[in-house]
Amino acid sequence: GAGVSQTPSNKVTEKGKYVELRCDPISGHTALYWYRQSLGQGPEFLIYFQGTGAADDSGLPNDRFFAVRPEGSVSTLKIQRTERGDSAVYLCASSPTGVSNEKLFFGSGTQLSVL
Amino acid sequence: AQSVSQHNHHVILSEAASLELGCNYSYGGTVNLFWYVQYPGQHLQLLLKYFSGDPLVKGIKGFEAEFIKSKFSFNLRKPSVQWSDTAEYFCAVTPSGSARQLTFGSGTQLTVLP
């Protein structure tokens, strides 16, 4: 596609439920990133994929959060036993190769609301 | 670990006024610096970046930023703002040559009055 696509755009769930958020990066981009943006804050790094592997998952807040990218393209962020504090906009971004001076192409995000 | 401070949370200007948004970072080594912008209802997009060479970098829509290494600063400037510049602006930093972990500031909301 022309840009990074994220689905759903909005997700409302109840505390304790499991959610999956999907990211479809720009075709051919090997690097994929997940960020979380809480109200009034800048995006916070969660995880970085280079191809199929998670090259840096140091930003995942705890073991309820997990992400996969099995074929090196689409990625899914999975959150188990959701908590109200997980409510935020989850942003996905991709870049061609992942070198540190490359710009990131962001999606529009998934607004997650945990009731 | 690196960090970024944006001291102006909300800036309100009239059209044609000059703009300067502050950004300071904390990191002991060489860095790459970015300004991203988010227009209302749109996704984050790159405004400009610095990674080496001339510390004065120019970006899209007439924006520029100057890297001052001694001050750990990367302030964003525009000589004359327009109503269409109303947006949220984020400064970001990543260590050069390392695995990518872009660290963002908390953002500055710019409102330009017509």
PDB file of C-alpha atoms in Angstrom:
ATOM      1  CA  GLY A   1       0.000   0.000   0.000  1.00  0.00           C
ATOM      2  CA  ALA A   2       0.906   3.661  -0.131  1.00  0.00           C
ATOM      3  CA  GLY A   3       1.507   4.011   3.574  1.00  0.00           C
ATOM      4  CA  VAL A   4       1.546   2.195   6.891  1.00  0.00           C
ATOM      5  CA  SER A   5      -1.868   0.778   7.666  1.00  0.00           C
ATOM      6  CA  GLN A   6      -3.116  -0.007  11.163  1.00  0.00           C
ATOM      7  CA  THR A   7      -6.282  -1.828  12.111  1.00  0.00           C
ATOM      8  CA  PRO A   8      -8.547  -1.354  13.856  1.00  0.00           C
ATOM      9  CA  SER A   9      -8.468   2.422  14.154  1.00  0.00           C
ATOM     10  CA  ASN A  10     -10.352   2.182  17.423  1.00  0.00           C
ATOM     11  CA  LYS A  11     -10.663  -0.680  19.879  1.00  0.00           C
ATOM     12  CA  VAL A  12     -12.763  -0.663  23.031  1.00  0.00           C
ATOM     13  CA  THR A  13     -12.342  -3.578  25.383  1.00  0.00           C
ATOM     14  CA  GLU A  14     -13.002  -4.544  28.959  1.00  0.00           C
ATOM     15  CA  LYS A  15     -10.396  -4.919  31.659  1.00  0.00           C
ATOM     16  CA  GLY A  16      -8.917  -8.403  31.598  1.00  0.00           C
ATOM     17  CA  LYS A  17      -9.621  -9.104  27.919  1.00  0.00           C
ATOM     18  CA  TYR A  18      -7.092  -9.966  25.213  1.00  0.00           C
ATOM     19  CA  VAL A  19      -6.541  -7.682  22.217  1.00  0.00           C
ATOM     20  CA  GLU A  20      -4.605  -7.832  18.979  1.00  0.00           C
ATOM     21  CA  LEU A  21      -3.548  -4.782  17.014  1.00  0.00           C
ATOM     22  CA  ARG A  22      -2.392  -5.138  13.423  1.00  0.00           C
ATOM     23  CA  CYS A  23       0.171  -3.212  11.422  1.00  0.00           C
ATOM     24  CA  ASP A  24       0.763  -3.476   7.681  1.00  0.00           C
ATOM     25  CA  PRO A  25       4.012  -1.633   6.847  1.00  0.00           C
ATOM     26  CA  ILE A  26       5.085  -0.107   3.585  1.00  0.00           C
ATOM     27  CA  SER A  27       5.959  -2.864   1.143  1.00  0.00           C
ATOM     28  CA  GLY A  28       9.670  -3.668   1.157  1.00  0.00           C
ATOM     29  CA  HIS A  29      10.445  -1.999   4.483  1.00  0.00           C
ATOM     30  CA  THR A  30      12.463  -4.421   6.605  1.00  0.00           C
ATOM     31  CA  ALA A  31      12.291  -2.380   9.806  1.00  0.00           C
ATOM     32  CA  LEU A  32       9.071  -2.132  11.813  1.00  0.00           C
ATOM     33  CA  TYR A  33       8.461  -0.351  15.105  1.00  0.00           C
ATOM     34  CA  TRP A  34       5.698  -0.187  17.674  1.00  0.00           C
ATOM     35  CA  TYR A  35       5.219   2.868  19.852  1.00  0.00           C
ATOM     36  CA  ARG A  36       2.633   3.799  22.465  1.00  0.00           C
ATOM     37  CA  GLN A  37       1.387   7.350  22.928  1.00  0.00           C
ATOM     38  CA  SER A  38      -0.510   8.322  26.046  1.00  0.00           C
ATOM     39  CA  LEU A  39      -2.509  11.525  26.265  1.00  0.00           C
ATOM     40  CA  GLY A  40      -0.252  14.573  26.442  1.00  0.00           C
ATOM     41  CA  GLN A  41       2.911  12.577  25.871  1.00  0.00           C
ATOM     42  CA  GLY A  42       5.201  11.801  22.999  1.00  0.00           C
ATOM     43  CA  PRO A  43       5.381   8.334  21.487  1.00  0.00           C
ATOM     44  CA  GLU A  44       7.136   5.794  23.693  1.00  0.00           C
ATOM     45  CA  PHE A  45       9.182   3.004  22.093  1.00  0.00           C
ATOM     46  CA  LEU A  46       7.925  -0.549  22.581  1.00  0.00           C
ATOM     47  CA  ILE A  47       9.634  -2.889  20.119  1.00  0.00           C
ATOM     48  CA  TYR A  48      11.652  -2.908  16.900  1.00  0.00           C
ATOM     49  CA  PHE A  49      11.669  -5.685  14.289  1.00  0.00           C
ATOM     50  CA  GLN A  50      14.330  -6.220  11.674  1.00  0.00           C
ATOM     51  CA  GLY A  51      12.737  -8.680   9.269  1.00  0.00           C
ATOM     52  CA  THR A  52      11.008 -11.409  11.220  1.00  0.00           C
ATOM     53  CA  GLY A  53      12.996 -11.035  14.417  1.00  0.00           C
ATOM     54  CA  ALA A  54      12.549  -8.662  17.321  1.00  0.00           C
ATOM     55  CA  ALA A  55      15.870  -6.801  17.359  1.00  0.00           C
ATOM     56  CA  ASP A  56      14.976  -4.719  20.412  1.00  0.00           C
ATOM     57  CA  ASP A  57      12.020  -5.392  22.715  1.00  0.00           C
ATOM     58  CA  SER A  58      13.336  -3.397  25.651  1.00  0.00           C
ATOM     59  CA  GLY A  59      10.364  -1.019  25.608  1.00  0.00           C
ATOM     60  CA  LEU A  60       7.678  -3.626  26.240  1.00  0.00           C
ATOM     61  CA  PRO A  61       6.352  -2.713  29.695  1.00  0.00           C
ATOM     62  CA  ASN A  62       5.759  -6.267  30.964  1.00  0.00           C
ATOM     63  CA  ASP A  63       5.081  -9.820  29.837  1.00  0.00           C
ATOM     64  CA  ARG A  64       1.435  -9.064  29.027  1.00  0.00           C
ATOM     65  CA  PHE A  65       2.707  -7.408  25.850  1.00  0.00           C
ATOM     66  CA  PHE A  66       3.986  -9.454  22.941  1.00  0.00           C
ATOM     67  CA  ALA A  67       4.492  -8.765  19.244  1.00  0.00           C
ATOM     68  CA  VAL A  68       5.162 -10.941  16.219  1.00  0.00           C
ATOM     69  CA  ARG A  69       6.104 -10.466  12.604  1.00  0.00           C
ATOM     70  CA  PRO A  70       6.178 -14.033  11.260  1.00  0.00           C
ATOM     71  CA  GLU A  71       6.748 -13.335   7.575  1.00  0.00           C
ATOM     72  CA  GLY A  72       8.673 -10.099   7.839  1.00  0.00           C
ATOM     73  CA  SER A  73       5.801  -7.900   6.734  1.00  0.00           C
ATOM     74  CA  VAL A  74       2.588  -7.630   8.781  1.00  0.00           C
ATOM     75  CA  SER A  75       3.029  -7.364  12.540  1.00  0.00           C
ATOM     76  CA  THR A  76       0.609  -7.991  15.368  1.00  0.00           C
ATOM     77  CA  LEU A  77       0.874  -6.477  18.834  1.00  0.00           C
ATOM     78  CA  LYS A  78      -0.828  -8.661  21.415  1.00  0.00           C
ATOM     79  CA  ILE A  79      -1.898  -7.521  24.853  1.00  0.00           C
ATOM     80  CA  GLN A  80      -3.119 -10.053  27.410  1.00  0.00           C
ATOM     81  CA  ARG A  81      -5.232  -9.309  30.483  1.00  0.00           C
ATOM     82  CA  THR A  82      -5.670  -5.680  29.522  1.00  0.00           C
ATOM     83  CA  GLU A  83      -5.609  -3.029  32.228  1.00  0.00           C
ATOM     84  CA  ARG A  84      -7.067   0.487  32.233  1.00  0.00           C
ATOM     85  CA  GLY A  85      -3.523   1.846  32.153  1.00  0.00           C
ATOM     86  CA  ASP A  86      -3.015   0.240  28.744  1.00  0.00           C
ATOM     87  CA  SER A  87      -5.390   2.785  27.225  1.00  0.00           C
ATOM     88  CA  ALA A  88      -3.398   4.786  24.680  1.00  0.00           C
ATOM     89  CA  VAL A  89      -2.796   5.232  20.971  1.00  0.00           C
ATOM     90  CA  TYR A  90      -0.614   2.436  19.640  1.00  0.00           C
ATOM     91  CA  LEU A  91       1.471   3.585  16.711  1.00  0.00           C
ATOM     92  CA  CYS A  92       3.243   1.476  14.152  1.00  0.00           C
ATOM     93  CA  ALA A  93       6.032   2.759  11.917  1.00  0.00           C
ATOM     94  CA  SER A  94       8.284   1.290   9.269  1.00  0.00           C
ATOM     95  CA  SER A  95      11.495   2.289   7.532  1.00  0.00           C
ATOM     96  CA  PRO A  96      13.404   0.849   4.572  1.00  0.00           C
ATOM     97  CA  THR A  97      16.403  -0.680   6.344  1.00  0.00           C
ATOM     98  CA  GLY A  98      16.455   0.414   9.994  1.00  0.00           C
ATOM     99  CA  VAL A  99      19.640   2.477   9.981  1.00  0.00           C
ATOM    100  CA  SER A 100      19.565   5.062  12.741  1.00  0.00           C
ATOM    101  CA  ASN A 101      19.364   8.173  10.543  1.00  0.00           C
ATOM    102  CA  GLU A 102      16.443   6.929   8.481  1.00  0.00           C
ATOM    103  CA  LYS A 103      13.066   8.566   8.792  1.00  0.00           C
ATOM    104  CA  LEU A 104      10.146   6.563  10.110  1.00  0.00           C
ATOM    105  CA  PHE A 105       6.848   6.329   8.261  1.00  0.00           C
ATOM    106  CA  PHE A 106       4.031   6.238  10.793  1.00  0.00           C
ATOM    107  CA  GLY A 107       0.563   4.833  10.595  1.00  0.00           C
ATOM    108  CA  SER A 108      -2.476   6.618  11.962  1.00  0.00           C
ATOM    109  CA  GLY A 109      -2.517   4.472  15.072  1.00  0.00           C
ATOM    110  CA  THR A 110      -4.999   2.356  16.989  1.00  0.00           C
ATOM    111  CA  GLN A 111      -6.798   4.096  19.830  1.00  0.00           C
ATOM    112  CA  LEU A 112      -7.174   1.450  22.540  1.00  0.00           C
ATOM    113  CA  SER A 113      -9.643   2.110  25.326  1.00  0.00           C
ATOM    114  CA  VAL A 114      -9.811  -0.313  28.245  1.00  0.00           C
ATOM    115  CA  LEU A 115     -12.963   0.111  30.314  1.00  0.00           C
TER     116      LEU A 115
ATOM    117  CA  ALA B   1      19.617   5.999  28.066  1.00  0.00           C
ATOM    118  CA  GLN B   2      18.781   9.099  26.107  1.00  0.00           C
ATOM    119  CA  SER B   3      16.030  11.596  26.944  1.00  0.00           C
ATOM    120  CA  VAL B   4      14.447  14.633  25.307  1.00  0.00           C
ATOM    121  CA  SER B   5      12.943  17.757  26.867  1.00  0.00           C
ATOM    122  CA  GLN B   6      10.552  20.111  25.138  1.00  0.00           C
ATOM    123  CA  HIS B   7       9.912  22.960  27.510  1.00  0.00           C
ATOM    124  CA  ASN B   8       7.076  24.643  25.632  1.00  0.00           C
ATOM    125  CA  HIS B   9       3.910  22.611  25.964  1.00  0.00           C
ATOM    126  CA  HIS B  10       1.611  24.995  24.134  1.00  0.00           C
ATOM    127  CA  VAL B  11       2.590  27.968  21.980  1.00  0.00           C
ATOM    128  CA  ILE B  12       0.079  30.405  20.508  1.00  0.00           C
ATOM    129  CA  LEU B  13       1.155  32.788  17.748  1.00  0.00           C
ATOM    130  CA  SER B  14      -0.436  35.065  15.215  1.00  0.00           C
ATOM    131  CA  GLU B  15       0.189  34.526  11.525  1.00  0.00           C
ATOM    132  CA  ALA B  16       3.494  35.969  10.296  1.00  0.00           C
ATOM    133  CA  ALA B  17       5.071  35.753  13.754  1.00  0.00           C
ATOM    134  CA  SER B  18       8.420  34.024  14.097  1.00  0.00           C
ATOM    135  CA  LEU B  19       8.631  30.639  15.766  1.00  0.00           C
ATOM    136  CA  GLU B  20      11.236  28.937  17.887  1.00  0.00           C
ATOM    137  CA  LEU B  21      10.495  25.691  19.698  1.00  0.00           C
ATOM    138  CA  GLY B  22      13.028  24.442  22.198  1.00  0.00           C
ATOM    139  CA  CYS B  23      14.441  20.935  22.310  1.00  0.00           C
ATOM    140  CA  ASN B  24      17.192  19.655  24.582  1.00  0.00           C
ATOM    141  CA  TYR B  25      18.437  16.109  24.744  1.00  0.00           C
ATOM    142  CA  SER B  26      20.493  14.107  27.157  1.00  0.00           C
ATOM    143  CA  TYR B  27      22.977  11.571  25.814  1.00  0.00           C
ATOM    144  CA  GLY B  28      26.719  11.239  26.108  1.00  0.00           C
ATOM    145  CA  GLY B  29      27.531  10.144  22.573  1.00  0.00           C
ATOM    146  CA  THR B  30      26.831  10.990  18.960  1.00  0.00           C
ATOM    147  CA  VAL B  31      23.185  11.329  18.076  1.00  0.00           C
ATOM    148  CA  ASN B  32      20.759  11.659  15.233  1.00  0.00           C
ATOM    149  CA  LEU B  33      18.076  14.310  15.811  1.00  0.00           C
ATOM    150  CA  PHE B  34      14.629  14.675  14.315  1.00  0.00           C
ATOM    151  CA  TRP B  35      11.581  16.891  14.354  1.00  0.00           C
ATOM    152  CA  TYR B  36       8.287  15.212  13.578  1.00  0.00           C
ATOM    153  CA  VAL B  37       4.968  16.992  13.117  1.00  0.00           C
ATOM    154  CA  GLN B  38       1.404  15.813  13.540  1.00  0.00           C
ATOM    155  CA  TYR B  39      -1.231  17.943  11.824  1.00  0.00           C
ATOM    156  CA  PRO B  40      -4.791  17.635  13.125  1.00  0.00           C
ATOM    157  CA  GLY B  41      -6.276  14.310  12.090  1.00  0.00           C
ATOM    158  CA  GLN B  42      -3.098  13.151  10.368  1.00  0.00           C
ATOM    159  CA  HIS B  43      -0.271  10.783  11.209  1.00  0.00           C
ATOM    160  CA  LEU B  44       3.180  11.753  12.411  1.00  0.00           C
ATOM    161  CA  GLN B  45       5.490  12.824   9.632  1.00  0.00           C
ATOM    162  CA  LEU B  46       9.109  13.907   9.413  1.00  0.00           C
ATOM    163  CA  LEU B  47       9.788  17.641   9.294  1.00  0.00           C
ATOM    164  CA  LEU B  48      13.585  17.513   9.235  1.00  0.00           C
ATOM    165  CA  LYS B  49      16.558  15.582  10.583  1.00  0.00           C
ATOM    166  CA  TYR B  50      20.206  15.995  11.480  1.00  0.00           C
ATOM    167  CA  PHE B  51      22.773  13.197  11.454  1.00  0.00           C
ATOM    168  CA  SER B  52      26.070  14.809  10.438  1.00  0.00           C
ATOM    169  CA  GLY B  53      27.647  17.774   8.673  1.00  0.00           C
ATOM    170  CA  ASP B  54      26.139  21.262   8.626  1.00  0.00           C
ATOM    171  CA  PRO B  55      24.440  21.795  11.992  1.00  0.00           C
ATOM    172  CA  LEU B  56      21.799  24.018  10.368  1.00  0.00           C
ATOM    173  CA  VAL B  57      19.299  21.785   8.635  1.00  0.00           C
ATOM    174  CA  LYS B  58      16.382  22.786   6.510  1.00  0.00           C
ATOM    175  CA  GLY B  59      13.165  20.863   6.259  1.00  0.00           C
ATOM    176  CA  ILE B  60       9.827  21.050   4.575  1.00  0.00           C
ATOM    177  CA  LYS B  61       7.498  24.055   4.620  1.00  0.00           C
ATOM    178  CA  GLY B  62      10.210  26.566   5.487  1.00  0.00           C
ATOM    179  CA  PHE B  63      11.230  25.015   8.813  1.00  0.00           C
ATOM    180  CA  GLU B  64      14.830  24.797   9.937  1.00  0.00           C
ATOM    181  CA  ALA B  65      16.658  23.602  13.027  1.00  0.00           C
ATOM    182  CA  GLU B  66      20.106  24.164  14.431  1.00  0.00           C
ATOM    183  CA  PHE B  67      22.108  21.536  16.274  1.00  0.00           C
ATOM    184  CA  ILE B  68      24.251  23.105  18.995  1.00  0.00           C
ATOM    185  CA  LYS B  69      26.328  20.298  20.401  1.00  0.00           C
ATOM    186  CA  SER B  70      27.680  22.280  23.353  1.00  0.00           C
ATOM    187  CA  LYS B  71      24.141  23.007  24.504  1.00  0.00           C
ATOM    188  CA  PHE B  72      22.675  19.597  23.622  1.00  0.00           C
ATOM    189  CA  SER B  73      19.981  21.504  21.772  1.00  0.00           C
ATOM    190  CA  PHE B  74      18.126  21.167  18.478  1.00  0.00           C
ATOM    191  CA  ASN B  75      15.675  24.064  18.353  1.00  0.00           C
ATOM    192  CA  LEU B  76      13.117  24.360  15.573  1.00  0.00           C
ATOM    193  CA  ARG B  77      12.585  27.694  13.835  1.00  0.00           C
ATOM    194  CA  LYS B  78      10.436  29.303  11.194  1.00  0.00           C
ATOM    195  CA  PRO B  79      10.638  32.999  10.318  1.00  0.00           C
ATOM    196  CA  SER B  80       6.942  33.478   9.565  1.00  0.00           C
ATOM    197  CA  VAL B  81       4.273  30.997  10.588  1.00  0.00           C
ATOM    198  CA  GLN B  82       1.035  30.314   8.795  1.00  0.00           C
ATOM    199  CA  TRP B  83      -2.347  29.161  10.075  1.00  0.00           C
ATOM    200  CA  SER B  84      -1.650  25.795   8.389  1.00  0.00           C
ATOM    201  CA  ASP B  85       1.337  25.267  10.708  1.00  0.00           C
ATOM    202  CA  THR B  86      -1.069  24.581  13.566  1.00  0.00           C
ATOM    203  CA  ALA B  87      -0.008  21.133  14.726  1.00  0.00           C
ATOM    204  CA  GLU B  88       1.837  19.229  17.409  1.00  0.00           C
ATOM    205  CA  TYR B  89       5.605  19.140  17.075  1.00  0.00           C
ATOM    206  CA  PHE B  90       7.821  16.417  18.503  1.00  0.00           C
ATOM    207  CA  CYS B  91      11.582  16.435  18.879  1.00  0.00           C
ATOM    208  CA  ALA B  92      13.263  13.020  18.877  1.00  0.00           C
ATOM    209  CA  VAL B  93      16.745  11.572  19.311  1.00  0.00           C
ATOM    210  CA  THR B  94      18.476   8.284  18.656  1.00  0.00           C
ATOM    211  CA  PRO B  95      22.104   7.286  19.216  1.00  0.00           C
ATOM    212  CA  SER B  96      24.056   7.168  15.988  1.00  0.00           C
ATOM    213  CA  GLY B  97      24.821   3.766  14.559  1.00  0.00           C
ATOM    214  CA  SER B  98      22.973   1.781  17.178  1.00  0.00           C
ATOM    215  CA  ALA B  99      19.867  -0.325  17.070  1.00  0.00           C
ATOM    216  CA  ARG B 100      16.977   1.959  16.448  1.00  0.00           C
ATOM    217  CA  GLN B 101      15.177   3.257  19.520  1.00  0.00           C
ATOM    218  CA  LEU B 102      13.868   6.711  18.778  1.00  0.00           C
ATOM    219  CA  THR B 103      13.141   8.677  21.955  1.00  0.00           C
ATOM    220  CA  PHE B 104      10.548  11.442  21.674  1.00  0.00           C
ATOM    221  CA  GLY B 105       9.915  14.536  23.710  1.00  0.00           C
ATOM    222  CA  SER B 106       6.458  15.195  25.103  1.00  0.00           C
ATOM    223  CA  GLY B 107       5.565  17.515  22.235  1.00  0.00           C
ATOM    224  CA  THR B 108       4.645  21.168  21.725  1.00  0.00           C
ATOM    225  CA  GLN B 109       1.192  22.110  20.540  1.00  0.00           C
ATOM    226  CA  LEU B 110       1.444  25.110  18.205  1.00  0.00           C
ATOM    227  CA  THR B 111      -1.692  27.121  17.539  1.00  0.00           C
ATOM    228  CA  VAL B 112      -1.469  29.820  14.873  1.00  0.00           C
ATOM    229  CA  LEU B 113      -4.260  32.369  14.927  1.00  0.00           C
ATOM    230  CA  PRO B 114      -5.416  33.748  11.566  1.00  0.00           C
TER     231      PRO B 114
END
